[in-house]
């Protein structure tokens, strides 16, 4: 069974731009969560989607948003990029009723 | 508020030596407990998990962890470390119920001397 895939793997943007990251979960997994990883703050939960609905949300500004499609694929969007948004963005998927999460390789976003 | 503490930022061990990485959490009830490993430039791989039952859990790559409720700890152990174990190790807690949010420790970087 294929794992969680994330595209693109690397991205370079400039301040003020917006960016969209994509995540395809493991087949059959309907829950997709997003995390931001930075050296200073570590891993922080952004949000979780289940059946096309945002089920949980972390403490990030409204510039961070996401959505989930009917095939469970998910996208996250960051608008008006800031230098501090440079990070590794990780996507994880899980089965409903199962707390174990499986992670993708991440998208490395660099904001110049 | 829930939190996870990994007291050791960096640990160096010799190949073949035993290893223990510490993890303490703060949460009102028993959470789900996880250890993940991350190699440079890679995502996170699940080493082992504790949901309930036997407090000593076995994971992949020869790792085990013990849940101690009285100490709010979930320490990771390996009897004999291999050079390929050099990586970043993260402890995480998951809230029970319909919530996939994981709360993470800041990680322990493991270096292995030949």
XYZ file of N, CA and C in Angstrom:
678
model
N 0.864 -1.187 0.000
C 0.000 0.000 0.000
C 0.897 1.232 0.000
N 0.601 2.192 -0.849
C 1.429 3.389 -0.936
C 1.270 4.209 0.330
N 2.345 4.923 0.698
C 2.297 5.766 1.883
C 1.707 7.110 1.579
N 1.851 8.003 2.533
C 1.371 9.376 2.371
C 2.325 10.108 1.430
N 1.776 10.768 0.453
C 2.614 11.524 -0.473
C 2.301 13.006 -0.360
N 3.366 13.804 -0.504
C 3.211 15.254 -0.422
C 3.914 15.892 -1.616
N 3.268 16.877 -2.188
C 3.873 17.612 -3.290
C 3.635 19.107 -3.108
N 4.587 19.948 -3.527
C 5.918 19.528 -3.950
C 6.783 19.193 -2.742
N 7.965 18.697 -2.946
C 8.856 18.403 -1.829
C 9.593 19.649 -1.363
N 9.884 20.531 -2.297
C 10.598 21.754 -1.971
C 9.937 22.921 -2.687
N 9.968 24.061 -2.012
C 9.302 25.241 -2.549
C 10.033 26.477 -2.041
N 10.276 27.414 -2.940
C 10.861 28.692 -2.545
C 9.904 29.789 -2.989
N 9.534 30.631 -2.053
C 8.626 31.743 -2.314
C 9.206 33.015 -1.719
N 8.616 34.138 -2.094
C 9.013 35.412 -1.503
C 7.901 35.932 -0.609
N 8.287 36.820 0.269
C 7.308 37.397 1.201
C 6.123 38.002 0.463
N 4.950 37.790 0.997
C 3.750 38.346 0.409
C 3.046 37.414 -0.568
N 3.773 36.433 -1.071
C 3.142 35.486 -1.981
C 2.269 34.510 -1.195
N 1.541 33.686 -1.936
C 0.779 32.618 -1.302
C 1.270 31.271 -1.847
N 0.956 30.221 -1.121
C 1.440 28.903 -1.523
C 0.379 27.850 -1.194
N 0.330 26.824 -2.019
C -0.579 25.699 -1.787
C 0.221 24.415 -1.770
N 0.038 23.638 -0.716
C 0.713 22.354 -0.572
C -0.323 21.249 -0.660
N 0.092 20.108 -1.201
C -0.854 19.020 -1.413
C -0.436 17.764 -0.666
N -1.436 17.012 -0.246
C -1.196 15.781 0.500
C -2.176 14.710 0.047
N -1.663 13.546 -0.297
C -2.519 12.398 -0.620
C -2.348 11.349 0.466
N -3.414 11.035 1.176
C -3.297 10.088 2.296
C -3.190 8.652 1.813
N -2.901 7.780 2.744
C -2.919 6.357 2.461
C -4.341 5.957 2.064
N -4.445 5.063 1.100
C -5.751 4.640 0.628
C -6.603 4.119 1.785
N -7.818 4.652 1.876
C -8.727 4.234 2.947
C -8.692 5.122 4.169
N -7.686 5.963 4.279
C -7.602 6.895 5.406
C -8.410 8.141 5.091
N -9.296 8.505 6.012
C -10.146 9.672 5.757
C -9.770 10.889 6.609
N -8.866 10.676 7.561
C -8.418 11.791 8.393
C -7.051 12.252 7.919
N -6.919 13.544 7.705
C -5.638 14.134 7.306
C -5.334 15.296 8.242
N -4.139 15.257 8.817
C -3.698 16.327 9.704
C -2.461 16.989 9.121
N -2.272 18.259 9.453
C -1.120 19.021 9.001
C -0.350 19.547 10.202
N 0.977 19.522 10.074
C 1.857 20.018 11.125
C 2.920 20.909 10.509
N 3.351 21.891 11.293
C 4.474 22.734 10.913
C 5.656 22.369 11.795
N 6.820 22.184 11.186
C 8.020 21.875 11.972
C 9.086 22.923 11.713
N 9.513 23.598 12.772
C 10.590 24.576 12.700
C 11.603 24.289 13.801
N 12.851 24.698 13.605
C 13.865 24.446 14.641
C 13.513 25.095 15.979
N 12.892 26.251 15.936
C 12.621 26.956 17.179
C 11.377 26.483 17.918
N 10.334 26.198 17.193
C 9.058 25.816 17.812
C 8.779 24.323 17.783
N 9.576 23.567 17.073
C 9.331 22.143 16.976
C 8.130 21.849 16.093
N 7.419 20.800 16.446
C 6.254 20.373 15.669
C 4.990 20.950 16.275
N 4.216 21.621 15.432
C 2.976 22.219 15.908
C 1.825 21.825 14.995
N 0.730 21.500 15.622
C -0.474 21.065 14.915
C -1.154 22.255 14.252
N -1.437 22.102 12.956
C -2.140 23.153 12.219
C -3.642 22.897 12.211
N -4.046 21.788 11.617
C -5.463 21.427 11.558
C -5.612 19.988 11.102
N -6.824 19.496 11.289
C -7.183 18.158 10.868
C -8.482 18.209 10.058
N -8.498 17.442 8.999
C -9.709 17.322 8.184
C -10.186 15.882 8.174
N -11.485 15.747 8.208
C -12.113 14.433 8.144
C -13.399 14.573 7.347
N -13.524 13.730 6.343
C -14.708 13.773 5.479
C -15.014 15.192 5.012
N -13.996 15.858 4.516
C -14.103 17.185 3.890
C -14.435 18.301 4.881
N -14.378 17.999 6.183
C -14.711 19.005 7.196
C -13.523 19.193 8.133
N -13.260 20.436 8.490
C -12.201 20.681 9.466
C -12.701 20.250 10.833
N -12.004 19.297 11.421
C -12.476 18.734 12.682
C -11.762 19.345 13.887
N -10.504 19.706 13.702
C -9.735 20.315 14.774
C -8.811 21.366 14.190
N -8.457 22.350 15.014
C -7.639 23.447 14.532
C -6.637 23.825 15.604
N -5.413 24.113 15.189
C -4.397 24.587 16.116
C -4.421 26.098 16.208
N -3.396 26.651 16.848
C -3.330 28.088 17.095
C -2.486 28.801 16.063
N -2.952 28.844 14.860
C -2.275 29.531 13.775
C -3.196 30.625 13.240
N -2.588 31.683 12.686
C -3.423 32.772 12.151
C -4.244 32.313 10.951
N -5.234 33.128 10.606
C -6.144 32.793 9.525
C -5.477 32.697 8.158
N -4.207 33.154 8.069
C -3.495 33.025 6.782
C -3.285 31.549 6.407
N -3.367 30.705 7.407
C -3.217 29.263 7.182
C -4.603 28.644 7.048
N -4.827 28.013 5.936
C -6.120 27.385 5.722
C -5.931 26.060 5.014
N -6.979 25.299 4.981
C -6.881 24.005 4.315
C -8.229 23.573 3.790
N -8.195 22.470 3.089
C -9.432 21.861 2.648
C -9.165 20.394 2.333
N -10.238 19.658 2.242
C -10.129 18.247 1.908
C -11.163 17.929 0.845
N -10.772 17.104 -0.069
C -11.631 16.735 -1.187
C -12.333 15.403 -0.902
N -13.256 15.076 -1.779
C -14.063 13.867 -1.559
C -13.222 12.593 -1.617
N -12.061 12.657 -2.250
C -11.183 11.476 -2.299
C -10.184 11.477 -1.141
N -10.403 12.341 -0.173
C -9.595 12.498 1.042
C -8.288 13.248 0.833
N -7.917 13.532 -0.384
C -6.746 14.363 -0.614
C -6.954 15.719 0.044
N -5.866 16.292 0.522
C -5.995 17.559 1.238
C -4.991 18.566 0.703
N -5.338 19.806 0.809
C -4.437 20.906 0.477
C -4.406 21.870 1.649
N -3.253 22.482 1.841
C -3.189 23.607 2.757
C -2.646 24.816 2.014
N -3.142 25.950 2.408
C -2.783 27.197 1.752
C -2.266 28.180 2.791
N -1.198 28.864 2.429
C -0.712 29.945 3.284
C -0.703 31.208 2.435
N -1.418 32.208 2.872
C -1.471 33.456 2.121
C -0.526 34.474 2.760
N -0.166 35.468 2.003
C 0.680 36.560 2.478
C 1.852 36.016 3.291
N 2.696 35.271 2.639
C 3.796 34.585 3.308
C 4.707 35.557 4.054
N 5.159 35.076 5.225
C 6.123 35.801 6.040
C 7.377 34.943 6.161
N 8.488 35.619 6.509
C 9.746 34.889 6.642
C 9.613 33.739 7.638
N 8.846 33.961 8.689
C 8.680 32.959 9.733
C 7.881 31.742 9.313
N 7.319 31.794 8.128
C 6.574 30.628 7.645
C 7.502 29.577 7.042
N 8.779 29.908 6.923
C 9.743 28.921 6.439
C 9.772 27.742 7.403
N 9.514 26.572 6.865
C 9.368 25.400 7.739
C 9.227 24.156 6.886
N 9.247 23.032 7.580
C 8.877 21.757 6.965
C 7.410 21.516 7.315
N 6.577 21.350 6.317
C 5.154 21.106 6.539
C 4.882 19.626 6.309
N 4.389 19.014 7.352
C 4.151 17.574 7.338
C 2.666 17.275 7.333
N 2.321 16.308 6.559
C 0.949 15.826 6.481
C 0.922 14.416 7.051
N -0.154 14.092 7.746
C -0.306 12.750 8.308
C -1.720 12.260 8.070
N -1.861 10.972 7.849
C -3.207 10.428 7.672
C -3.462 9.306 8.664
N -4.726 9.079 8.937
C -5.087 8.002 9.842
C -6.470 7.477 9.499
N -6.710 6.251 9.958
C -8.040 5.673 9.818
C -8.962 6.323 10.836
N -10.226 6.359 10.519
C -11.188 6.842 11.499
C -11.172 5.909 12.710
N -11.287 6.459 13.899
C -11.276 5.716 15.152
C -9.912 5.120 15.512
N -8.884 5.447 14.764
C -7.548 4.963 15.080
C -6.638 6.167 15.323
N -6.032 6.286 16.486
C -5.213 7.469 16.759
C -3.846 7.461 16.088
N -3.405 6.328 15.585
C -2.084 6.249 14.965
C -2.060 7.031 13.659
N -1.051 7.876 13.503
C -0.934 8.701 12.304
C 0.307 8.314 11.519
N 0.193 8.336 10.213
C 1.276 8.003 9.303
C 1.655 9.270 8.542
N 2.941 9.556 8.539
C 3.407 10.833 8.011
C 3.995 10.711 6.615
N 3.817 11.776 5.851
C 4.487 11.908 4.581
C 5.876 12.485 4.765
N 6.622 12.643 3.668
C 7.997 13.146 3.759
C 8.103 14.644 4.001
N 6.996 15.337 3.823
C 7.003 16.766 4.090
C 7.291 17.619 2.863
N 6.902 18.871 2.965
C 7.247 19.901 1.975
C 8.097 20.935 2.684
N 9.274 21.154 2.152
C 10.177 22.167 2.735
C 9.886 23.496 2.051
N 9.326 24.439 2.803
C 9.005 25.767 2.286
C 10.043 26.771 2.780
N 10.619 27.486 1.849
C 11.555 28.561 2.179
C 10.964 29.869 1.681
N 10.856 30.839 2.575
C 10.322 32.152 2.229
C 11.460 33.159 2.273
N 11.705 33.808 1.139
C 12.814 34.777 1.042
C 12.315 36.207 1.107
N -2.675 23.089 30.554
C -2.501 22.745 29.146
C -1.599 21.517 29.036
N -1.864 20.733 27.995
C -1.056 19.535 27.794
C 0.333 19.919 27.314
N 1.328 19.150 27.741
C 2.698 19.401 27.294
C 3.500 18.121 27.326
N 4.567 18.113 26.560
C 5.484 16.971 26.506
C 6.901 17.498 26.676
N 7.653 16.859 27.543
C 9.024 17.284 27.808
C 9.990 16.157 27.488
N 10.956 16.474 26.675
C 12.072 15.565 26.443
C 13.299 16.274 27.005
N 13.752 15.875 28.177
C 14.779 16.635 28.887
C 16.131 16.675 28.172
N 16.420 15.677 27.389
C 17.726 15.597 26.738
C 17.635 16.091 25.315
N 18.315 17.191 25.031
C 18.289 17.753 23.677
C 19.164 16.930 22.752
N 20.304 16.504 23.292
C 21.262 15.781 22.476
C 21.899 14.686 23.323
N 22.037 13.498 22.743
C 22.677 12.366 23.416
C 23.641 11.709 22.450
N 24.812 11.358 22.958
C 25.792 10.610 22.169
C 26.073 9.294 22.871
N 25.979 8.206 22.133
C 26.293 6.895 22.684
C 27.237 6.172 21.732
N 27.911 5.187 22.252
C 28.773 4.359 21.414
C 27.968 3.216 20.817
N 28.345 2.804 19.629
C 27.651 1.693 18.997
C 27.749 0.464 19.890
N 26.610 -0.208 20.056
C 26.557 -1.374 20.922
C 26.136 -1.077 22.340
N 26.180 0.184 22.725
C 25.762 0.569 24.070
C 24.238 0.619 24.151
N 23.735 0.602 25.384
C 22.291 0.709 25.577
C 21.869 2.178 25.518
N 20.572 2.365 25.310
C 20.046 3.713 25.130
C 18.740 3.870 25.890
N 18.577 5.014 26.522
C 17.279 5.370 27.087
C 17.028 6.837 26.810
N 15.923 7.126 26.162
C 15.497 8.494 25.901
C 14.271 8.776 26.750
N 14.301 9.908 27.431
C 13.239 10.215 28.388
C 12.137 11.071 27.796
N 10.939 10.818 28.288
C 9.771 11.588 27.865
C 8.820 11.686 29.046
N 8.437 12.909 29.383
C 7.427 13.143 30.410
C 6.316 13.986 29.817
N 5.099 13.735 30.250
C 3.976 14.482 29.707
C 3.128 15.035 30.838
N 2.359 16.037 30.479
C 1.417 16.633 31.411
C 0.054 16.592 30.754
N -0.834 15.813 31.381
C -2.186 15.670 30.825
C -3.064 15.125 31.919
N -4.337 15.515 31.930
C -5.224 15.135 33.023
C -5.594 13.672 33.052
N -5.502 13.012 31.949
C -5.842 11.596 31.887
C -4.723 10.874 31.140
N -4.863 9.584 30.953
C -3.857 8.843 30.198
C -4.087 9.083 28.715
N -3.113 9.710 28.061
C -3.265 9.965 26.636
C -2.789 8.778 25.811
N -2.924 8.882 24.536
C -2.206 7.974 23.644
C -0.750 8.460 23.630
N 0.186 7.537 23.568
C 1.603 7.889 23.621
C 2.335 7.299 22.432
N 3.215 8.088 21.865
C 3.921 7.679 20.661
C 5.390 8.077 20.749
N 6.211 7.275 20.063
C 7.581 7.675 19.748
C 7.751 7.598 18.229
N 8.256 8.709 17.679
C 8.558 8.764 16.255
C 10.044 9.036 16.081
N 10.576 8.617 14.925
C 11.964 8.899 14.590
C 12.004 9.644 13.251
N 12.927 10.590 13.165
C 13.070 11.378 11.945
C 14.537 11.421 11.538
N 14.833 10.901 10.368
C 16.184 11.008 9.818
C 16.298 12.313 9.044
N 17.501 12.825 8.847
C 17.669 14.130 8.187
C 16.943 14.208 6.853
N 16.151 15.271 6.708
C 15.435 15.493 5.462
C 14.271 14.565 5.216
N 13.893 13.824 6.237
C 12.824 12.832 6.068
C 11.607 13.189 6.919
N 10.523 12.469 6.651
C 9.341 12.616 7.491
C 9.505 11.829 8.776
N 8.410 11.595 9.451
C 8.415 10.928 10.744
C 7.951 9.492 10.600
N 8.704 8.586 11.214
C 8.340 7.174 11.199
C 7.952 6.748 12.601
N 6.828 6.079 12.727
C 6.360 5.617 14.023
C 7.203 4.439 14.508
N 7.773 4.592 15.715
C 8.559 3.511 16.310
C 7.657 2.590 17.133
N 6.827 3.195 17.981
C 5.921 2.407 18.802
C 4.855 3.313 19.390
N 3.851 2.676 19.982
C 2.714 3.416 20.506
C 2.160 2.708 21.739
N 1.511 3.486 22.602
C 0.797 2.925 23.745
C -0.601 3.506 23.758
N -1.562 2.593 23.781
C -2.948 3.030 23.886
C -3.541 2.592 25.225
N -3.322 1.322 25.577
C -3.823 0.784 26.835
C -3.191 -0.586 27.039
N -3.455 -1.188 28.208
C -2.991 -2.550 28.436
C -1.575 -2.619 28.954
N -0.829 -3.593 28.457
C 0.541 -3.835 28.911
C 1.359 -2.554 28.812
N 2.008 -2.192 29.891
C 2.717 -0.906 29.928
C 4.080 -0.968 29.253
N 4.556 -2.138 28.911
C 5.814 -2.282 28.174
C 5.449 -2.635 26.733
N 5.786 -1.748 25.822
C 5.417 -1.967 24.431
C 6.655 -2.149 23.574
N 6.510 -3.015 22.616
C 7.607 -3.287 21.691
C 7.354 -2.565 20.381
N 8.423 -2.081 19.762
C 8.276 -1.391 18.500
C 9.184 -1.962 17.442
N 9.361 -1.178 16.411
C 10.221 -1.612 15.323
C 11.678 -1.334 15.656
N 12.570 -1.933 14.899
C 14.012 -1.697 15.000
C 14.569 -2.028 16.375
N 13.916 -2.896 17.131
C 14.415 -3.318 18.426
C 14.150 -2.349 19.566
N 13.331 -1.351 19.355
C 13.000 -0.386 20.407
C 11.843 -0.881 21.263
N 11.844 -0.452 22.520
C 10.737 -0.683 23.418
C 10.541 0.563 24.271
N 9.368 0.687 24.847
C 9.091 1.819 25.726
C 8.206 1.357 26.862
N 8.355 2.004 27.987
C 7.567 1.650 29.159
C 6.757 2.842 29.636
N 5.469 2.654 29.770
C 4.570 3.672 30.293
C 4.503 3.538 31.814
N 4.803 4.629 32.503
C 4.699 4.655 33.961
C 3.721 5.759 34.335
N 2.530 5.347 34.726
C 1.456 6.312 35.022
C 1.843 7.213 36.194
N 2.465 6.631 37.206
C 2.790 7.399 38.416
C 3.808 8.494 38.142
N 4.622 8.301 37.109
C 5.653 9.279 36.773
C 5.308 10.083 35.516
N 4.147 9.802 34.941
C 3.760 10.452 33.679
C 4.914 10.389 32.684
N 5.456 9.191 32.541
C 6.607 9.040 31.661
C 6.380 7.938 30.639
N 7.109 8.041 29.558
C 7.044 7.047 28.486
C 8.434 7.015 27.858
N 9.367 6.373 28.530
C 10.765 6.361 28.104
C 11.041 5.294 27.064
N 11.858 5.659 26.123
C 12.225 4.777 25.009
C 13.557 4.120 25.310
N 13.654 2.826 25.015
C 14.887 2.104 25.297
C 15.286 1.206 24.133
N 16.595 0.982 24.071
C 17.103 -0.011 23.121
C 18.346 -0.630 23.752
N 18.453 -1.941 23.791
C 19.573 -2.573 24.498
C 20.921 -2.405 23.815
N 20.927 -2.293 22.484
C 22.195 -2.194 21.774
C 21.991 -1.308 20.546
N 22.629 -0.155 20.569
C 22.408 0.841 19.518
C 23.283 0.549 18.304
N 22.707 0.777 17.126
C 23.418 0.614 15.856
C 23.682 1.985 15.275
N 24.725 2.095 14.448
C 25.066 3.401 13.874
C 23.886 3.980 13.097
N 23.062 3.106 12.526
C 21.931 3.591 11.738
C 20.814 4.179 12.606
N 20.931 4.056 13.912
C 19.922 4.641 14.804
C 20.124 6.143 14.998
N 21.228 6.686 14.515
C 21.455 8.125 14.639
C 20.347 8.884 13.918
N 19.631 9.714 14.645
C 18.452 10.414 14.108
C 17.896 11.309 15.201
N 16.773 11.944 14.889
C 16.041 12.749 15.867
C 14.842 11.931 16.334
N 14.638 11.912 17.644
C 13.552 11.111 18.217
C 12.543 12.035 18.902
N 11.292 11.814 18.588
C 10.229 12.654 19.128
C 9.214 11.822 19.893
N 8.874 12.323 21.056
C 7.794 11.757 21.849
C 6.553 12.622 21.606
N 5.406 11.987 21.492
C 4.169 12.746 21.251
C 3.022 12.126 22.031
N 2.090 12.964 22.419
C 0.877 12.477 23.068
C -0.327 12.872 22.225
N -1.278 11.960 22.177
C -2.512 12.212 21.461
C -3.659 12.220 22.448
N -4.594 13.117 22.249
C -5.732 13.225 23.146
C -6.756 12.159 22.809
N -7.377 11.624 23.810
C -8.400 10.606 23.571
C -9.660 11.281 23.053
N -10.442 10.515 22.370
C -11.649 11.067 21.765
C -11.426 11.315 20.289
N -12.338 12.071 19.740
C -12.359 12.281 18.299
C -11.434 13.431 17.920
N -10.136 13.237 18.152
C -9.199 14.333 18.002
C -7.859 13.750 17.581
N -7.349 14.181 16.477
C -6.080 13.653 15.987
C -4.904 14.566 16.318
N -5.125 15.619 17.056
C -4.047 16.538 17.379
C -3.003 15.831 18.217
N -1.746 15.911 17.788
C -0.625 15.383 18.555
C 0.147 16.555 19.150
N 0.539 16.382 20.409
C 1.377 17.367 21.086
C 2.754 16.758 21.220
N 3.765 17.536 20.830
C 5.094 16.976 20.650
C 6.098 17.518 21.655
N 7.054 16.666 21.981
C 8.258 17.141 22.639
C 9.150 17.783 21.587
N 10.194 18.463 22.057
C 11.089 19.159 21.125
C 12.123 18.245 20.490
N 12.139 16.990 20.910
C 13.006 16.023 20.279
C 14.330 15.834 20.986
N 14.910 14.653 20.774
C 16.256 14.333 21.250
C 17.068 13.890 20.047
N 18.175 14.568 19.834
C 19.060 14.216 18.734
C 20.048 13.157 19.212
N 20.076 12.035 18.539
C 20.947 10.932 18.928
C 22.116 10.812 17.949
N 23.314 10.862 18.490
C 24.524 10.602 17.711
C 25.117 9.279 18.192
N 25.651 8.510 17.257
C 26.231 7.207 17.599
C 27.694 7.189 17.170
N 28.556 6.974 18.134
C 29.990 6.867 17.847
C 30.352 5.443 17.445
N 31.195 5.305 16.435
C 31.570 3.942 15.992
C 32.437 3.222 17.006
